[in-house]
Amino acid sequence: MSSIGIIVNPLSGNDRGAHIWGEVQTYLQTHQISYVAKLTTKAGEATRHAISLIQEHHVERIIIIGGDGTVHETAGGVWQLQNSLNPHPICSIAVIPAGTGNDFAKAYGIPKHSLEALEIALTTPSTVQIDLLHALPTQVAVNSIGAGFDGMVAKITNEASYKKFLNRLGLGKLSYFISILRVFATYQPSTAWLKVDGNVTELPDMWLAAVANIPFYGGAIQICPTASPTDGMADVVVIQSKGRIRLLPVLFTVYQGKHTKHPAVSFYKGKSISIQTEKPLLVQADGEFAGSTPLQIELLPAAITVIRAKPTA
Ligand SMILES: Nc1ncnc2c1ncn2[C@@H]1O[C@H](COP(=O)(O)OP(=O)(O)OP(=O)(O)O)[C@@H](O)[C@H]1O
């Protein structure tokens, strides 16, 4: 088996990461599987851990125990090295989901049960090279980057005390739903200009513009049902509405991905996307706060390798 690095965010999912790490450690020691593990102690550290695991410990796979934020940071480190002047051998990533939303794990068929997820990470039933969303100048995202409503939802959820409380009850995904209702009550839409592969569209009354690499975010919200991390294209979903009340039906259908025919919703596909707005809007990248607009995103095709469950079809 290739050499194994492990990155653990012990605080993910309100300390679920630490609990799962205990189980994983016991399993690895019992089965005499060697590894190098690094635990995060602050935001941003998973990127540095990934770089160190590859450069200094020459690992060929990194198993992430954490949520989408930790996957985001780790993928950033792996991508940086693969794009450096002296590129390193391919290092694949696998996840044992320990966060709130765990959209990345869901996209690649990884089960919630930590030892089942570990088995996939160790045995590699299948791998896939996935596209990345490169938000210039330095960020890469694995799942999605969004501006406006969802930027605000990500910020409020990550700061909310109910996220911790609901995580403790195993109801973490509900925290995104509560935040959506909170932001819905106060959000003020604005005009934006979306450029997709050179074509500019003016978007009055824009609530949300999300660039998606996988179909869902926030745990269960099927924001962009046609998005695929292997098609070499980024999908963009835009929601516009003059009034709050008219937006309600969209919010109610978006969980099932049934909002796609609603006149307030439009979709685009492309490789180079920019979003300009009349006033700076909050931006989320893989559910973490990532600054504000303007945004310039380039699609990086087949940029990193992910260990996934055996595809069913
Ligand atoms: N020890 C730490 N202390 C504080 N923040 C940390 C620490 N380790 C990691 N982080 C930050 O926490 C963020 C969120 O982590 P992560 O996504 O793993 O868990 P989560 O927020 O519970 O899950 P989700 O993203 O699915 O909601 C990461 O982006 C990272 O920057």
CSV table of C-alpha atoms and ligand atoms in Angstrom, one decimal:
chain,number,residue,atom,x,y,z
A,1,MET,CA,0.0,0.0,0.0
A,2,SER,CA,1.2,3.5,-0.8
A,3,SER,CA,2.5,5.6,2.1
A,4,ILE,CA,-0.3,7.3,4.1
A,5,GLY,CA,-0.7,10.8,5.5
A,6,ILE,CA,-3.6,11.7,7.7
A,7,ILE,CA,-4.9,15.2,8.4
A,8,VAL,CA,-7.3,15.5,11.2
A,9,ASN,CA,-9.4,18.5,12.2
A,10,PRO,CA,-10.3,17.4,15.7
A,11,LEU,CA,-12.8,20.2,16.1
A,12,SER,CA,-14.8,19.4,12.9
A,13,GLY,CA,-18.5,18.6,13.5
A,14,ASN,CA,-18.2,19.9,17.1
A,15,ASP,CA,-15.4,17.5,18.1
A,16,ARG,CA,-16.6,14.5,16.0
A,17,GLY,CA,-13.2,14.7,14.2
A,18,ALA,CA,-11.4,13.9,17.5
A,19,HIS,CA,-13.8,11.0,18.2
A,20,ILE,CA,-13.4,9.5,14.7
A,21,TRP,CA,-9.6,10.0,14.9
A,22,GLY,CA,-9.6,7.8,18.1
A,23,GLU,CA,-11.4,5.0,16.2
A,24,VAL,CA,-9.2,5.3,13.1
A,25,GLN,CA,-6.0,5.3,15.2
A,26,THR,CA,-7.1,2.1,17.0
A,27,TYR,CA,-7.9,0.4,13.7
A,28,LEU,CA,-4.5,1.4,12.1
A,29,GLN,CA,-2.6,0.3,15.1
A,30,THR,CA,-4.5,-3.0,15.4
A,31,HIS,CA,-3.8,-3.8,11.8
A,32,GLN,CA,-0.2,-2.6,11.9
A,33,ILE,CA,-0.7,0.0,9.2
A,34,SER,CA,1.9,2.7,9.3
A,35,TYR,CA,1.0,6.4,8.7
A,36,VAL,CA,2.0,10.0,9.4
A,37,ALA,CA,-0.7,12.0,11.1
A,38,LYS,CA,-1.0,15.8,11.5
A,39,LEU,CA,-3.7,17.5,13.6
A,40,THR,CA,-4.9,21.0,12.8
A,41,THR,CA,-4.7,23.6,15.6
A,42,LYS,CA,-6.0,26.6,13.7
A,43,ALA,CA,-7.6,27.7,10.4
A,44,GLY,CA,-5.5,27.3,7.3
A,45,GLU,CA,-3.2,24.7,8.8
A,46,ALA,CA,-4.4,21.8,6.7
A,47,THR,CA,-2.8,23.3,3.6
A,48,ARG,CA,0.6,23.5,5.3
A,49,HIS,CA,0.1,19.9,6.7
A,50,ALA,CA,-0.6,18.6,3.2
A,51,ILE,CA,2.5,20.3,1.7
A,52,SER,CA,4.6,18.9,4.5
A,53,LEU,CA,3.2,15.4,4.2
A,54,ILE,CA,4.0,15.3,0.5
A,55,GLN,CA,7.4,17.2,0.5
A,56,GLU,CA,8.9,15.8,3.7
A,57,HIS,CA,7.1,12.5,4.2
A,58,HIS,CA,6.6,11.6,0.5
A,59,VAL,CA,3.0,10.3,1.1
A,60,GLU,CA,1.0,9.2,-1.9
A,61,ARG,CA,-2.4,9.5,-0.3
A,62,ILE,CA,-3.8,11.8,2.3
A,63,ILE,CA,-6.8,10.7,4.4
A,64,ILE,CA,-8.7,13.7,5.7
A,65,ILE,CA,-10.8,13.4,8.9
A,66,GLY,CA,-12.8,16.6,8.8
A,67,GLY,CA,-15.5,18.6,7.1
A,68,ASP,CA,-15.6,20.4,3.7
A,69,GLY,CA,-13.4,23.2,5.1
A,70,THR,CA,-10.6,20.8,5.8
A,71,VAL,CA,-11.0,19.1,2.5
A,72,HIS,CA,-10.8,22.5,0.8
A,73,GLU,CA,-7.6,23.4,2.6
A,74,THR,CA,-5.9,20.0,2.0
A,75,ALA,CA,-6.8,20.0,-1.7
A,76,GLY,CA,-5.3,23.5,-1.9
A,77,GLY,CA,-2.0,22.2,-0.6
A,78,VAL,CA,-2.0,19.1,-2.9
A,79,TRP,CA,-2.8,21.3,-5.9
A,80,GLN,CA,-0.1,23.8,-5.1
A,81,LEU,CA,2.6,21.2,-5.1
A,82,GLN,CA,1.3,19.5,-8.3
A,83,ASN,CA,1.5,22.9,-10.0
A,84,SER,CA,4.9,23.9,-8.6
A,85,LEU,CA,8.0,24.3,-10.7
A,86,ASN,CA,9.2,20.9,-9.4
A,87,PRO,CA,5.9,18.9,-9.5
A,88,HIS,CA,5.6,16.1,-7.0
A,89,PRO,CA,4.3,12.6,-7.7
A,90,ILE,CA,0.5,12.4,-7.7
A,91,CYS,CA,-0.9,12.4,-4.2
A,92,SER,CA,-4.6,11.3,-4.0
A,93,ILE,CA,-7.0,12.4,-1.3
A,94,ALA,CA,-9.7,10.5,0.6
A,95,VAL,CA,-12.1,11.7,3.2
A,96,ILE,CA,-13.6,10.3,6.4
A,97,PRO,CA,-16.5,12.7,6.9
A,98,ALA,CA,-16.6,14.5,10.3
A,99,GLY,CA,-18.1,17.9,9.5
A,100,THR,CA,-21.5,19.4,9.3
A,101,GLY,CA,-22.4,19.3,5.7
A,102,ASN,CA,-19.9,16.8,4.2
A,103,ASP,CA,-20.9,17.6,0.6
A,104,PHE,CA,-17.5,16.4,-0.7
A,105,ALA,CA,-17.9,12.9,0.9
A,106,LYS,CA,-21.5,12.7,-0.5
A,107,ALA,CA,-20.3,13.6,-4.0
A,108,TYR,CA,-17.9,10.6,-4.1
A,109,GLY,CA,-20.1,8.0,-2.4
A,110,ILE,CA,-18.3,8.0,0.9
A,111,PRO,CA,-20.4,6.6,3.7
A,112,LYS,CA,-21.0,8.4,7.0
A,113,HIS,CA,-19.8,5.4,9.0
A,114,SER,CA,-16.2,6.2,9.8
A,115,LEU,CA,-14.6,2.7,9.6
A,116,GLU,CA,-16.5,2.0,6.3
A,117,ALA,CA,-15.1,5.3,5.0
A,118,LEU,CA,-11.6,4.3,6.3
A,119,GLU,CA,-11.8,1.0,4.4
A,120,ILE,CA,-12.5,2.9,1.1
A,121,ALA,CA,-9.6,5.3,1.9
A,122,LEU,CA,-7.2,2.3,2.4
A,123,THR,CA,-8.4,-0.1,-0.3
A,124,THR,CA,-9.0,2.4,-3.1
A,125,PRO,CA,-12.0,0.7,-4.8
A,126,SER,CA,-11.9,3.5,-7.4
A,127,THR,CA,-10.2,6.9,-8.1
A,128,VAL,CA,-11.4,9.9,-10.1
A,129,GLN,CA,-9.5,13.0,-11.3
A,130,ILE,CA,-11.7,15.9,-10.4
A,131,ASP,CA,-11.8,19.5,-11.7
A,132,LEU,CA,-11.1,22.3,-9.4
A,133,LEU,CA,-12.5,25.9,-9.2
A,134,HIS,CA,-9.5,28.3,-9.1
A,135,ALA,CA,-10.6,31.6,-7.6
A,136,LEU,CA,-7.8,34.0,-8.6
A,137,PRO,CA,-5.3,34.6,-7.3
A,138,THR,CA,-4.7,31.7,-4.9
A,139,GLN,CA,-7.7,29.8,-3.7
A,140,VAL,CA,-9.0,26.5,-5.1
A,141,ALA,CA,-12.4,25.0,-4.3
A,142,VAL,CA,-13.5,21.4,-4.6
A,143,ASN,CA,-17.3,21.9,-4.3
A,144,SER,CA,-18.5,25.4,-5.0
A,145,ILE,CA,-17.8,29.1,-4.8
A,146,GLY,CA,-20.8,31.4,-4.3
A,147,ALA,CA,-21.4,35.1,-3.9
A,148,GLY,CA,-24.3,36.9,-2.2
A,149,PHE,CA,-27.0,35.0,-0.3
A,150,ASP,CA,-24.9,31.8,0.1
A,151,GLY,CA,-21.8,33.8,1.1
A,152,MET,CA,-23.9,35.3,3.9
A,153,VAL,CA,-25.4,31.9,4.9
A,154,ALA,CA,-21.9,30.3,5.1
A,155,LYS,CA,-20.7,33.2,7.3
A,156,ILE,CA,-23.7,33.2,9.7
A,157,THR,CA,-23.7,29.3,10.0
A,158,ASN,CA,-20.0,29.1,10.8
A,159,GLU,CA,-20.5,31.8,13.5
A,160,ALA,CA,-23.8,30.5,14.9
A,161,SER,CA,-24.0,28.9,18.3
A,162,TYR,CA,-26.9,26.6,17.0
A,163,LYS,CA,-24.4,24.9,14.6
A,164,LYS,CA,-22.5,23.5,17.6
A,165,PHE,CA,-25.8,22.6,19.4
A,166,LEU,CA,-27.3,20.9,16.4
A,167,ASN,CA,-24.1,19.0,15.6
A,168,ARG,CA,-24.2,17.6,19.1
A,169,LEU,CA,-27.7,16.3,18.4
A,170,GLY,CA,-26.5,14.9,15.0
A,171,LEU,CA,-28.7,17.5,13.2
A,172,GLY,CA,-25.9,19.6,11.8
A,173,LYS,CA,-27.5,20.0,8.4
A,174,LEU,CA,-30.5,21.8,10.0
A,175,SER,CA,-28.1,24.7,10.9
A,176,TYR,CA,-27.9,25.6,7.2
A,177,PHE,CA,-31.7,25.6,6.9
A,178,ILE,CA,-32.0,27.9,9.9
A,179,SER,CA,-29.4,30.3,8.5
A,180,ILE,CA,-31.2,30.4,5.1
A,181,LEU,CA,-34.3,31.5,6.9
A,182,ARG,CA,-32.4,34.2,8.8
A,183,VAL,CA,-30.6,35.5,5.7
A,184,PHE,CA,-33.8,35.4,3.7
A,185,ALA,CA,-35.6,37.7,6.2
A,186,THR,CA,-33.0,40.5,5.8
A,187,TYR,CA,-31.0,40.1,2.6
A,188,GLN,CA,-31.0,42.9,0.0
A,189,PRO,CA,-30.4,41.8,-3.6
A,190,SER,CA,-28.2,43.9,-6.0
A,191,THR,CA,-27.2,44.1,-9.6
A,192,ALA,CA,-24.4,41.9,-10.8
A,193,TRP,CA,-22.6,41.3,-14.0
A,194,LEU,CA,-21.7,37.7,-14.9
A,195,LYS,CA,-19.1,36.9,-17.5
A,196,VAL,CA,-19.0,33.3,-18.8
A,197,ASP,CA,-16.3,32.5,-21.4
A,198,GLY,CA,-16.4,36.1,-22.6
A,199,ASN,CA,-20.3,36.5,-22.6
A,200,VAL,CA,-21.5,39.2,-20.2
A,201,THR,CA,-25.0,39.0,-18.7
A,202,GLU,CA,-26.4,41.8,-16.5
A,203,LEU,CA,-28.3,40.4,-13.5
A,204,PRO,CA,-30.6,42.9,-11.8
A,205,ASP,CA,-32.0,41.9,-8.4
A,206,MET,CA,-29.4,39.1,-8.0
A,207,TRP,CA,-29.7,37.1,-4.7
A,208,LEU,CA,-27.2,34.4,-5.4
A,209,ALA,CA,-24.6,33.4,-8.0
A,210,ALA,CA,-22.9,30.1,-7.3
A,211,VAL,CA,-20.3,28.4,-9.3
A,212,ALA,CA,-20.6,24.6,-8.7
A,213,ASN,CA,-18.3,21.6,-9.3
A,214,ILE,CA,-20.8,19.2,-7.6
A,215,PRO,CA,-24.6,19.3,-7.5
A,216,PHE,CA,-25.1,20.2,-3.9
A,217,TYR,CA,-24.0,22.3,-1.0
A,218,GLY,CA,-25.0,23.0,2.6
A,219,GLY,CA,-25.4,19.3,3.2
A,220,ALA,CA,-28.6,18.6,1.2
A,221,ILE,CA,-29.3,21.6,-1.0
A,222,GLN,CA,-29.3,20.5,-4.7
A,223,ILE,CA,-28.4,23.9,-6.0
A,224,CYS,CA,-27.0,22.8,-9.3
A,225,PRO,CA,-28.3,19.3,-10.3
A,226,THR,CA,-26.3,19.1,-13.5
A,227,ALA,CA,-22.9,20.0,-12.1
A,228,SER,CA,-20.2,17.3,-12.5
A,229,PRO,CA,-16.6,17.4,-11.2
A,230,THR,CA,-15.4,15.4,-14.2
A,231,ASP,CA,-16.9,17.3,-17.2
A,232,GLY,CA,-14.2,20.0,-17.5
A,233,MET,CA,-16.9,22.7,-17.1
A,234,ALA,CA,-18.1,24.8,-14.2
A,235,ASP,CA,-21.8,25.2,-13.7
A,236,VAL,CA,-23.2,28.5,-12.6
A,237,VAL,CA,-26.6,29.0,-11.0
A,238,VAL,CA,-28.1,32.4,-10.6
A,239,ILE,CA,-31.2,33.3,-8.6
A,240,GLN,CA,-32.9,36.7,-9.2
A,241,SER,CA,-36.0,38.1,-7.7
A,242,LYS,CA,-37.5,41.5,-7.2
A,243,GLY,CA,-39.3,40.5,-4.0
A,244,ARG,CA,-38.8,38.3,-1.0
A,245,ILE,CA,-42.2,36.6,-1.2
A,246,ARG,CA,-41.6,35.5,-4.9
A,247,LEU,CA,-38.4,33.8,-3.9
A,248,LEU,CA,-40.2,31.6,-1.3
A,249,PRO,CA,-41.2,28.8,-3.8
A,250,VAL,CA,-37.6,28.6,-5.0
A,251,LEU,CA,-36.3,28.1,-1.5
A,252,PHE,CA,-38.8,25.4,-0.8
A,253,THR,CA,-38.0,23.4,-4.0
A,254,VAL,CA,-34.2,23.9,-4.0
A,255,TYR,CA,-33.7,21.1,-1.5
A,256,GLN,CA,-35.0,18.5,-4.0
A,257,GLY,CA,-33.3,20.2,-7.0
A,258,LYS,CA,-36.8,21.0,-8.4
A,259,HIS,CA,-36.1,24.8,-8.7
A,260,THR,CA,-34.5,24.4,-12.1
A,261,LYS,CA,-37.6,25.3,-14.1
A,262,HIS,CA,-38.5,28.3,-12.0
A,263,PRO,CA,-38.3,31.6,-13.9
A,264,ALA,CA,-36.2,33.2,-11.1
A,265,VAL,CA,-33.4,30.7,-11.7
A,266,SER,CA,-30.9,30.6,-14.6
A,267,PHE,CA,-28.0,28.3,-15.4
A,268,TYR,CA,-24.7,28.8,-17.3
A,269,LYS,CA,-21.8,26.5,-18.1
A,270,GLY,CA,-18.2,27.6,-18.8
A,271,LYS,CA,-14.5,27.5,-18.0
A,272,SER,CA,-13.8,31.1,-17.2
A,273,ILE,CA,-16.2,33.0,-15.0
A,274,SER,CA,-16.2,36.4,-13.4
A,275,ILE,CA,-18.8,38.0,-11.1
A,276,GLN,CA,-18.8,41.8,-10.6
A,277,THR,CA,-21.3,43.4,-8.3
A,278,GLU,CA,-22.5,47.0,-7.7
A,279,LYS,CA,-21.5,46.6,-4.0
A,280,PRO,CA,-19.1,44.0,-2.5
A,281,LEU,CA,-20.9,40.7,-1.7
A,282,LEU,CA,-19.7,38.0,0.7
A,283,VAL,CA,-18.2,35.0,-0.9
A,284,GLN,CA,-18.1,31.4,0.3
A,285,ALA,CA,-15.7,28.7,-1.0
A,286,ASP,CA,-16.6,25.1,0.0
A,287,GLY,CA,-18.8,26.6,2.8
A,288,GLU,CA,-16.0,28.8,4.4
A,289,PHE,CA,-16.0,32.5,4.3
A,290,ALA,CA,-13.7,33.6,1.4
A,291,GLY,CA,-13.8,37.4,1.1
A,292,SER,CA,-16.0,39.4,-1.1
A,293,THR,CA,-16.7,40.2,-4.8
A,294,PRO,CA,-15.4,40.8,-7.5
A,295,LEU,CA,-14.6,37.1,-8.3
A,296,GLN,CA,-12.6,35.6,-11.1
A,297,ILE,CA,-12.8,31.8,-11.4
A,298,GLU,CA,-11.0,29.5,-13.8
A,299,LEU,CA,-11.9,25.8,-14.2
A,300,LEU,CA,-8.9,23.5,-13.7
A,301,PRO,CA,-9.7,20.3,-15.5
A,302,ALA,CA,-8.8,16.9,-13.9
A,303,ALA,CA,-6.6,18.7,-11.4
A,304,ILE,CA,-6.4,16.3,-8.4
A,305,THR,CA,-7.1,12.6,-7.7
A,306,VAL,CA,-9.9,11.6,-5.3
A,307,ILE,CA,-10.3,8.1,-3.8
A,308,ARG,CA,-14.1,7.3,-4.0
A,309,ALA,CA,-16.5,4.4,-3.4
A,310,LYS,CA,-17.0,2.0,-6.3
A,311,PRO,CA,-19.5,3.8,-8.6
A,312,THR,CA,-22.9,2.0,-8.5
A,313,ALA,CA,-23.7,2.4,-12.3
B,1,LIG,N1,-8.0,23.5,15.5
B,1,LIG,C1,-8.7,24.4,14.9
B,1,LIG,N2,-9.2,25.5,15.5
B,1,LIG,C2,-10.0,26.4,14.8
B,1,LIG,N3,-10.3,26.3,13.5
B,1,LIG,C3,-9.9,25.2,12.8
B,1,LIG,C4,-9.1,24.2,13.5
B,1,LIG,N4,-8.8,23.2,12.6
B,1,LIG,C5,-9.4,23.6,11.4
B,1,LIG,N5,-10.0,24.8,11.6
B,1,LIG,C6,-10.8,25.5,10.6
B,1,LIG,O1,-12.2,25.0,10.7
B,1,LIG,C7,-12.8,25.1,9.4
B,1,LIG,C8,-14.0,24.2,9.3
B,1,LIG,O2,-13.5,22.9,9.5
B,1,LIG,P1,-14.3,21.7,8.9
B,1,LIG,O3,-14.9,22.0,7.6
B,1,LIG,O4,-13.4,20.5,8.9
B,1,LIG,O5,-15.4,21.3,10.0
B,1,LIG,P2,-16.9,21.8,10.1
B,1,LIG,O6,-17.0,23.3,9.9
B,1,LIG,O7,-17.5,21.2,11.3
B,1,LIG,O8,-17.6,21.1,8.9
B,1,LIG,P3,-18.4,21.7,7.6
B,1,LIG,O9,-17.4,22.5,6.8
B,1,LIG,O10,-18.9,20.4,6.9
B,1,LIG,O11,-19.5,22.5,8.1
B,1,LIG,C9,-11.7,24.8,8.4
B,1,LIG,O12,-11.9,25.6,7.3
B,1,LIG,C10,-10.4,25.2,9.2
B,1,LIG,O13,-9.9,26.5,8.6
